[in-house]
Short mmCIF file of C-alpha atoms and ligand atoms in Angstrom, two decimals:
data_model
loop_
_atom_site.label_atom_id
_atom_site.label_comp_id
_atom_site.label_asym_id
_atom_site.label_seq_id
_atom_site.Cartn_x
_atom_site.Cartn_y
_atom_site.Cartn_z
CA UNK A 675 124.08 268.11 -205.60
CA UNK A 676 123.59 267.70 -209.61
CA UNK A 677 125.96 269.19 -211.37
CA UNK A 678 125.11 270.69 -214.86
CA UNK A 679 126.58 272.17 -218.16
CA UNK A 680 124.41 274.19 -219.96
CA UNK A 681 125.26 273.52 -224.12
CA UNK A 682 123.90 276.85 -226.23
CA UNK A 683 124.15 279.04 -223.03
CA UNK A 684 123.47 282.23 -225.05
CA UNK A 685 120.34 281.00 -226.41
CA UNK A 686 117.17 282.13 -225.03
CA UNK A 687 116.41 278.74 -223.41
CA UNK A 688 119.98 278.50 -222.50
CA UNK A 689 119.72 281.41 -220.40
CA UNK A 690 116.71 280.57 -218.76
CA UNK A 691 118.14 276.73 -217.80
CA UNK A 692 121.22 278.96 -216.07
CA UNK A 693 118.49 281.47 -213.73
CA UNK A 694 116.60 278.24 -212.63
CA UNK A 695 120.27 276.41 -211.61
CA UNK A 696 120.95 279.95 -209.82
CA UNK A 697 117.85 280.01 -207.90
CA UNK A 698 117.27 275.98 -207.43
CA UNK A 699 118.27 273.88 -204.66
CA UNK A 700 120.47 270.88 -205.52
CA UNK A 701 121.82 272.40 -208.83
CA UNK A 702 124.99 273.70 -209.17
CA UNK A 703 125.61 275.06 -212.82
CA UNK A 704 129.64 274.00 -213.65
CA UNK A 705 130.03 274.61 -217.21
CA UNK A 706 128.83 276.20 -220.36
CA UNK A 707 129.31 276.47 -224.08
CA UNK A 708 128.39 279.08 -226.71
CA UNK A 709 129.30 278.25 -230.63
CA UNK A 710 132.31 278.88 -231.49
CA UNK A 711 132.77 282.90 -232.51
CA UNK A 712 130.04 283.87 -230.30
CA UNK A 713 130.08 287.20 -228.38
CA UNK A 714 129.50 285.30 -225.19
CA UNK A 715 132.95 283.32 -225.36
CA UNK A 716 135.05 283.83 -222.33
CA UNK A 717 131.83 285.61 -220.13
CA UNK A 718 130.42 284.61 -216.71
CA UNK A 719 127.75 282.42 -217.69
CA UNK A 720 125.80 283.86 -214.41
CA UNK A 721 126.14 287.63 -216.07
CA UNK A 722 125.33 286.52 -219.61
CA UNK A 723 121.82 285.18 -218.06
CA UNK A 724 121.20 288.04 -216.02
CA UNK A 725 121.26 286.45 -212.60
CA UNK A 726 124.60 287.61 -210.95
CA UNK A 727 128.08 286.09 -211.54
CA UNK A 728 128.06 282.57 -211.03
CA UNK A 729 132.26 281.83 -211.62
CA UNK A 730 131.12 279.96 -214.78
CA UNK A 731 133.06 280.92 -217.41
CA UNK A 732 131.38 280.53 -221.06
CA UNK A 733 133.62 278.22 -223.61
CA UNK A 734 133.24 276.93 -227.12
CA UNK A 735 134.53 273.74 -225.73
CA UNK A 736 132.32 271.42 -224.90
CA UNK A 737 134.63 268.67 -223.31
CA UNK A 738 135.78 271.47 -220.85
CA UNK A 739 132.50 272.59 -220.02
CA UNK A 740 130.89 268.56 -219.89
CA UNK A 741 134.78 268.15 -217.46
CA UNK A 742 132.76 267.79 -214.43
CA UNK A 743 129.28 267.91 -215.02
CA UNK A 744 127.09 264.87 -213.89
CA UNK A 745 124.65 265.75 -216.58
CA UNK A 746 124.24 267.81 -219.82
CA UNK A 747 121.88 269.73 -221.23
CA UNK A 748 121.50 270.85 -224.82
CA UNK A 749 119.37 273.35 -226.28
CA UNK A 750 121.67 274.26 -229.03
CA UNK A 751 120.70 273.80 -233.05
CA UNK A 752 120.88 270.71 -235.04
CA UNK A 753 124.43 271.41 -236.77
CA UNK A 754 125.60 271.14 -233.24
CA UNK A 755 124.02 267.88 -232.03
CA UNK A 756 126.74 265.51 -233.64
CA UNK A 757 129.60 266.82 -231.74
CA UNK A 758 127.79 267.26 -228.35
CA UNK A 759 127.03 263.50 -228.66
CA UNK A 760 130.55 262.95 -229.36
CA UNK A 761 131.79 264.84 -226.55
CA UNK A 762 129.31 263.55 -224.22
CA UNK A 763 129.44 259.90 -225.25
CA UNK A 764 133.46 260.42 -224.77
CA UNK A 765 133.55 262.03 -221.35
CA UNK A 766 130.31 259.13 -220.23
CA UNK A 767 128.28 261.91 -219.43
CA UNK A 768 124.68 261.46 -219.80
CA UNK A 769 122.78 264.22 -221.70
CA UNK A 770 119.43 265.95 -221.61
CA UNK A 771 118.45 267.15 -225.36
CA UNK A 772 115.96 269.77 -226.20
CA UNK A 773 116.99 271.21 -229.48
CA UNK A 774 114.61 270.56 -232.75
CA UNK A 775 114.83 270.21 -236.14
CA UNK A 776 117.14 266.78 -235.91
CA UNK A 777 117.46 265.20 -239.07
CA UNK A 778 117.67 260.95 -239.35
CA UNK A 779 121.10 261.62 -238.94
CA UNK A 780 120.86 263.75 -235.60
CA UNK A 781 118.16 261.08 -234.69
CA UNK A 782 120.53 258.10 -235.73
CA UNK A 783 123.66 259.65 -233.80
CA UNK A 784 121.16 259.76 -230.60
CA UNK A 785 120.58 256.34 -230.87
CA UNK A 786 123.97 255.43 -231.45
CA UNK A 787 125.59 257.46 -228.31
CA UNK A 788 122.61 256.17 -226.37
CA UNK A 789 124.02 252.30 -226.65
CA UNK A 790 126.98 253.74 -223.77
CA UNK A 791 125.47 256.76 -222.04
CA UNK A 792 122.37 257.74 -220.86
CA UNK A 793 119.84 260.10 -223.47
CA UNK A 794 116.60 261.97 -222.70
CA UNK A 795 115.48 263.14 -225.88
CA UNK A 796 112.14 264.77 -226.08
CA UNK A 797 111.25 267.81 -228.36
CA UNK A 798 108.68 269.60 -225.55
CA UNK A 799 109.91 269.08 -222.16
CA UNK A 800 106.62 270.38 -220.57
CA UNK A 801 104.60 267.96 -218.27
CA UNK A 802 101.30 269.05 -219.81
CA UNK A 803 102.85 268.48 -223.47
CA UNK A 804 103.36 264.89 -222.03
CA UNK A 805 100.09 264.34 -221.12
CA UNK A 806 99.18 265.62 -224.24
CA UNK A 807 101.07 263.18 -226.07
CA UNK A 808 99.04 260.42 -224.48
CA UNK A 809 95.36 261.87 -225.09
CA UNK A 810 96.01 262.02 -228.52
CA UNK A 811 96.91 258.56 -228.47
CA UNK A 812 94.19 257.88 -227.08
CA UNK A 813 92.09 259.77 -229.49
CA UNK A 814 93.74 258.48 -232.13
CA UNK A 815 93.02 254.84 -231.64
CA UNK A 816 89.81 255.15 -230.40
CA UNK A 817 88.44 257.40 -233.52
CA UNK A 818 88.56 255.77 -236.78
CA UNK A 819 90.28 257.86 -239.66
CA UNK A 820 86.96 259.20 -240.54
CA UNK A 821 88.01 261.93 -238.36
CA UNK A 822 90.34 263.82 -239.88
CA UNK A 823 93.08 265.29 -238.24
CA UNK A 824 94.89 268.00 -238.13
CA UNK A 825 97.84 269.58 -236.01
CA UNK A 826 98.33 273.91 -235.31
CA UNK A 827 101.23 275.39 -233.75
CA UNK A 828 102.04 278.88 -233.24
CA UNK A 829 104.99 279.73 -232.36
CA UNK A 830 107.39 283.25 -231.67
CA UNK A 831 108.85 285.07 -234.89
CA UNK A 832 112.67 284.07 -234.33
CA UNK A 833 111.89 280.05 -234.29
CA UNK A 834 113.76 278.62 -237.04
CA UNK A 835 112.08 274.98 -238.11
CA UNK A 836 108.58 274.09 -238.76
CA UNK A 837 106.55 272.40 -238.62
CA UNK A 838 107.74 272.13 -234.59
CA UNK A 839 109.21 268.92 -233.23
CA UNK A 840 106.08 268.97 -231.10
CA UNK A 841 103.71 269.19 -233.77
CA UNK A 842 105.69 266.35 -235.06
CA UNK A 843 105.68 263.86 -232.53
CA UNK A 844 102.14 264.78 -232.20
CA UNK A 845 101.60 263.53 -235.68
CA UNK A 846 103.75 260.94 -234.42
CA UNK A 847 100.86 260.04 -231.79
CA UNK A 848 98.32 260.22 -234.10
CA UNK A 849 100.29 257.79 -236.80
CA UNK A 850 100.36 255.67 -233.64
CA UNK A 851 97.62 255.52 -232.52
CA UNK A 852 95.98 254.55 -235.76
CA UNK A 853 98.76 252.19 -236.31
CA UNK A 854 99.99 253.94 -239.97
CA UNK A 855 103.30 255.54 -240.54
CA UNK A 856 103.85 259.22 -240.60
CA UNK A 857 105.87 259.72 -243.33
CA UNK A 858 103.64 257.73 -245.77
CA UNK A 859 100.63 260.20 -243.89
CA UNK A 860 101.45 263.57 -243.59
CA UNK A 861 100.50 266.81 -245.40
CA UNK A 862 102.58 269.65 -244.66
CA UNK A 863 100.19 272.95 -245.02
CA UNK A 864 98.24 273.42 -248.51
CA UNK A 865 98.18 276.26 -250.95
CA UNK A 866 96.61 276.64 -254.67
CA UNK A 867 94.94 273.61 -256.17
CA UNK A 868 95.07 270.89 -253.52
CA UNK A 869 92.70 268.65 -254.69
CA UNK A 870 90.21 266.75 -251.79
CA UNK A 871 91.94 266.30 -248.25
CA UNK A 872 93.02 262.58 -249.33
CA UNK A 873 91.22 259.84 -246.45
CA UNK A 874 93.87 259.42 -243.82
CA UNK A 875 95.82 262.54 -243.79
CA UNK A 876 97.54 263.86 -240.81
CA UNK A 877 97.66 267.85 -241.64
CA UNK A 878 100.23 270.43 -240.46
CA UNK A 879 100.14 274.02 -240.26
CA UNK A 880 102.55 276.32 -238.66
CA UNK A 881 101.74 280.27 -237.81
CA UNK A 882 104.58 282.03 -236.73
CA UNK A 883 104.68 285.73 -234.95
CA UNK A 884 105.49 288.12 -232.12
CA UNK A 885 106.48 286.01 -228.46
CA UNK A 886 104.22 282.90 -228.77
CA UNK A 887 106.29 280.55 -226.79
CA UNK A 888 104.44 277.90 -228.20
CA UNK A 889 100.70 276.55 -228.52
CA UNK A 890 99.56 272.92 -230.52
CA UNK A 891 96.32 272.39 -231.01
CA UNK A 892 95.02 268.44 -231.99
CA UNK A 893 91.86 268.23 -234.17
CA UNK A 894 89.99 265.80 -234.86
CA UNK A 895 87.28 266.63 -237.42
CA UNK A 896 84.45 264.19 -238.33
CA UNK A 897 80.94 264.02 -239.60
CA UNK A 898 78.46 266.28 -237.08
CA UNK A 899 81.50 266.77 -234.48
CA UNK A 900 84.79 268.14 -233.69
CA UNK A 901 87.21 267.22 -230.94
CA UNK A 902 90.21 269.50 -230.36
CA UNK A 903 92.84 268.82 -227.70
CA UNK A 904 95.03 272.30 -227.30
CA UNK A 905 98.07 272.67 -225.12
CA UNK A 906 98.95 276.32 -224.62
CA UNK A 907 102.84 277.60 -223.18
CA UNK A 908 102.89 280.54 -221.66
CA UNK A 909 106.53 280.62 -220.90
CA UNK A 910 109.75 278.85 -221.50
CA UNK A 911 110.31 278.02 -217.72
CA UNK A 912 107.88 275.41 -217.67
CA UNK A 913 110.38 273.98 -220.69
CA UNK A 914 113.45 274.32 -218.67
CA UNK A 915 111.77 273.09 -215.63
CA UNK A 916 110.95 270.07 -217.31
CA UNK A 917 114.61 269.69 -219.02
CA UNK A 918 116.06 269.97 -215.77
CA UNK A 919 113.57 267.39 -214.05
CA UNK A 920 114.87 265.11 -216.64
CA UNK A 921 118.69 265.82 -215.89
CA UNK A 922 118.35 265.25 -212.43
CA UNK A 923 116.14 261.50 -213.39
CA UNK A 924 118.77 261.03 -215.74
CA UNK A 925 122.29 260.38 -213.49
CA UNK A 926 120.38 257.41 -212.26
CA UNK A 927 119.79 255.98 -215.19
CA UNK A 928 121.77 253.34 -216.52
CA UNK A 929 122.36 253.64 -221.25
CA UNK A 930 119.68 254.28 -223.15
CA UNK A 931 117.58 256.42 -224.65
CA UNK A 932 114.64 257.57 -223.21
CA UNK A 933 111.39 260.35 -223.04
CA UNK A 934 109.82 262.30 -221.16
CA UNK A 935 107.27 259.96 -220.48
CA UNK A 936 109.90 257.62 -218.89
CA UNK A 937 110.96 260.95 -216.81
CA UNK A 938 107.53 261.58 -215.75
CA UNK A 939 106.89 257.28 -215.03
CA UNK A 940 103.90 257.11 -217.16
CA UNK A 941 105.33 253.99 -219.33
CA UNK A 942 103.66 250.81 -218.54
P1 NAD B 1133 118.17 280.22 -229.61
O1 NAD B 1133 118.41 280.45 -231.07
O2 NAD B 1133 117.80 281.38 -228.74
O3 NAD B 1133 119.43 279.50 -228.93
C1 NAD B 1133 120.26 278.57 -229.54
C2 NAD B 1133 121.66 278.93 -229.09
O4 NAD B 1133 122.55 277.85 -229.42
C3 NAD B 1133 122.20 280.20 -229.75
O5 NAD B 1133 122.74 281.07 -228.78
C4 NAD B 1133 123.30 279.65 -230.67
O6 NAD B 1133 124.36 280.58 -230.85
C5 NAD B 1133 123.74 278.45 -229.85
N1 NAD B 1133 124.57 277.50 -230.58
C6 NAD B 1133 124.54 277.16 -231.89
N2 NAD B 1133 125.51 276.27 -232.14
C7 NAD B 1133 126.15 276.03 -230.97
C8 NAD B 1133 127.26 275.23 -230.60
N3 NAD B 1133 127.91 274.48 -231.50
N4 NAD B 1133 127.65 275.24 -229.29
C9 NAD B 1133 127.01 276.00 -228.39
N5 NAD B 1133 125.97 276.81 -228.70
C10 NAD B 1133 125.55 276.81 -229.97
O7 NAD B 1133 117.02 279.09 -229.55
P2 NAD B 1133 116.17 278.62 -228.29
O8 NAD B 1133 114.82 279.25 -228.35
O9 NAD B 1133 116.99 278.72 -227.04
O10 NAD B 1133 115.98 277.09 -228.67
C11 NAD B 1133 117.10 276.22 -228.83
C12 NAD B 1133 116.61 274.90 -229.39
O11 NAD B 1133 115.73 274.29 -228.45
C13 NAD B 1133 115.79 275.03 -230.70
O12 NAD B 1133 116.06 273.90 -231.48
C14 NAD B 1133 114.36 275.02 -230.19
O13 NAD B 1133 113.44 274.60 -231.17
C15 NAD B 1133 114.49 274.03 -229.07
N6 NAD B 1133 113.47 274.12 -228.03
C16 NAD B 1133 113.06 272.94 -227.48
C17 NAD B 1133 112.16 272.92 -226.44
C18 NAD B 1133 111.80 271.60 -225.80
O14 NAD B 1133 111.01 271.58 -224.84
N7 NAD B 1133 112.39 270.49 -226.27
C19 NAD B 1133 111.64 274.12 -225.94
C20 NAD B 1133 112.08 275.33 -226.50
C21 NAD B 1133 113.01 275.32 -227.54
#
């Protein structure tokens, strides 16, 4: 049996990660955390997901919900990724993250806490988002930066950073697989008097509207052709599947931080 805290229970993928633990074998949910001043302080965390009481009660503390948990996972917002890591790294107990929008400072903390416990970071915890990762690799270093590309996500109305942190590691892929560095690379959506797309560019556009859990589409546009590589959501379960895959690969691993791709054994 795995045991799991759920960190951000009230959240939307919060409350999904809780129905799964309800309904899997081998998962037994044993604590949960809201922020603090949240409505959902102090409720069943079963009831608050809208599976059926679970005798989980929701807390804004995070070392009494992490108290007996073999695993973590977080799927909170960025202001509350330092102090998870803190509370996790002090209790040893590895965690699963999920939440966006980390800064070098929420990226630098990961890598910190990851020298004594055990971290799966990955910002889209879908197997096909994995794959995905790889193609465009792939792509990447086999088409010379006469292509140009180009990264589109979609997302719901209530997301809250953009571009996404999949679009971003995408870009990451790309950068990679060319063997340039993002941050010297990237051009983050265009408006007015742009000028020429400069040779090299790795564009980003986000659309944002009514429930798109999430598509990314990869483009690659050259001379006579254009390749596109699209990955398409169509609900969060396949998000929370894959963050809960990872906590149960996780309480066998020994410190370190670590991918979905290392979840999923497609290193090497
Ligand atoms: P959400 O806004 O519905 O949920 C976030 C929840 O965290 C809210 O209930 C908020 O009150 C709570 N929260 C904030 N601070 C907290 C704290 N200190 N302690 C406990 N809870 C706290 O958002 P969501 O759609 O559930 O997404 C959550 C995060 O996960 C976002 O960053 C989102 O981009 C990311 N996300 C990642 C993946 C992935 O595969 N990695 C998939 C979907 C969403």
């Amino acid at each position: 049996m795995t045991r799991i805290a759920i960190l951000g229970a009230a959240g939307r993928m919060g409350r999904t990660l809780i129905r799964l633990i309800a309904a899997a074998d081998g998962l037994d949910l044993v604590g949960a955390t809201a922020r603090p001043g949240s409505d959902a302080d102090g409720l069943d965390a079963g009831t608050l997901a809208g599976c059926g009481a679970l005798d989980v009660r929701v807390t804004v503390s995070v070392a009494a919900a992490i108290e007996s948990a073999d695993v973590a996972i977080d799927f909170t917002l960025p202001a509350a990724l330092i102090g998870n890591l803190e509370a996790a790294t002090a209790a040893a107990c590895p965690i699963v993250i999920g939440t966006t929008g980390i800064d070098a400072d929420g990226n630098a903390a990961i890598d910190s806490a990851a020298a004594s416990i055990p971290i799966v970071y990955a910002a889209n915890y879908s197997s096909g988002v994995t794959l995905l990762q790889r193609l465009v690799r792939t792509a990447a270093s086999a088409l010379d930066s006469d292509y140009d590309a180009e990264i589109v996500e979609s997302h719901h109305r209530y997301k809250r950073d953009a571009p996404s942190g999949t679009a971003r590691a995408l870009g990451q892929c790309v950068a990679e697989g060319r063997g340039v560095r993002l941050d010297e690379q990237a051009t983050y959506a265009r408006e007015g008097l742009t000028g020429e797309r400069p040779a090299g560019a790795i564009g980003f556009q986000a659309l944002r509207g009514g429930d798109i859990v999430g598509e990314h589409t990869v483009m690659f546009a050259g001379d006579g052709e254009r390749i596109e590589l699209t990955h398409r959501a169509a609900s969060r379960e396949t998000f929370a599947r894959g963050a809960l895959r990872a906590a149960r690969w996780l309480t066998g691993q020994p410190a370190g931080r670590y991918d979905m791709e290392d979840v999923l054994g497609l290193r090497g």
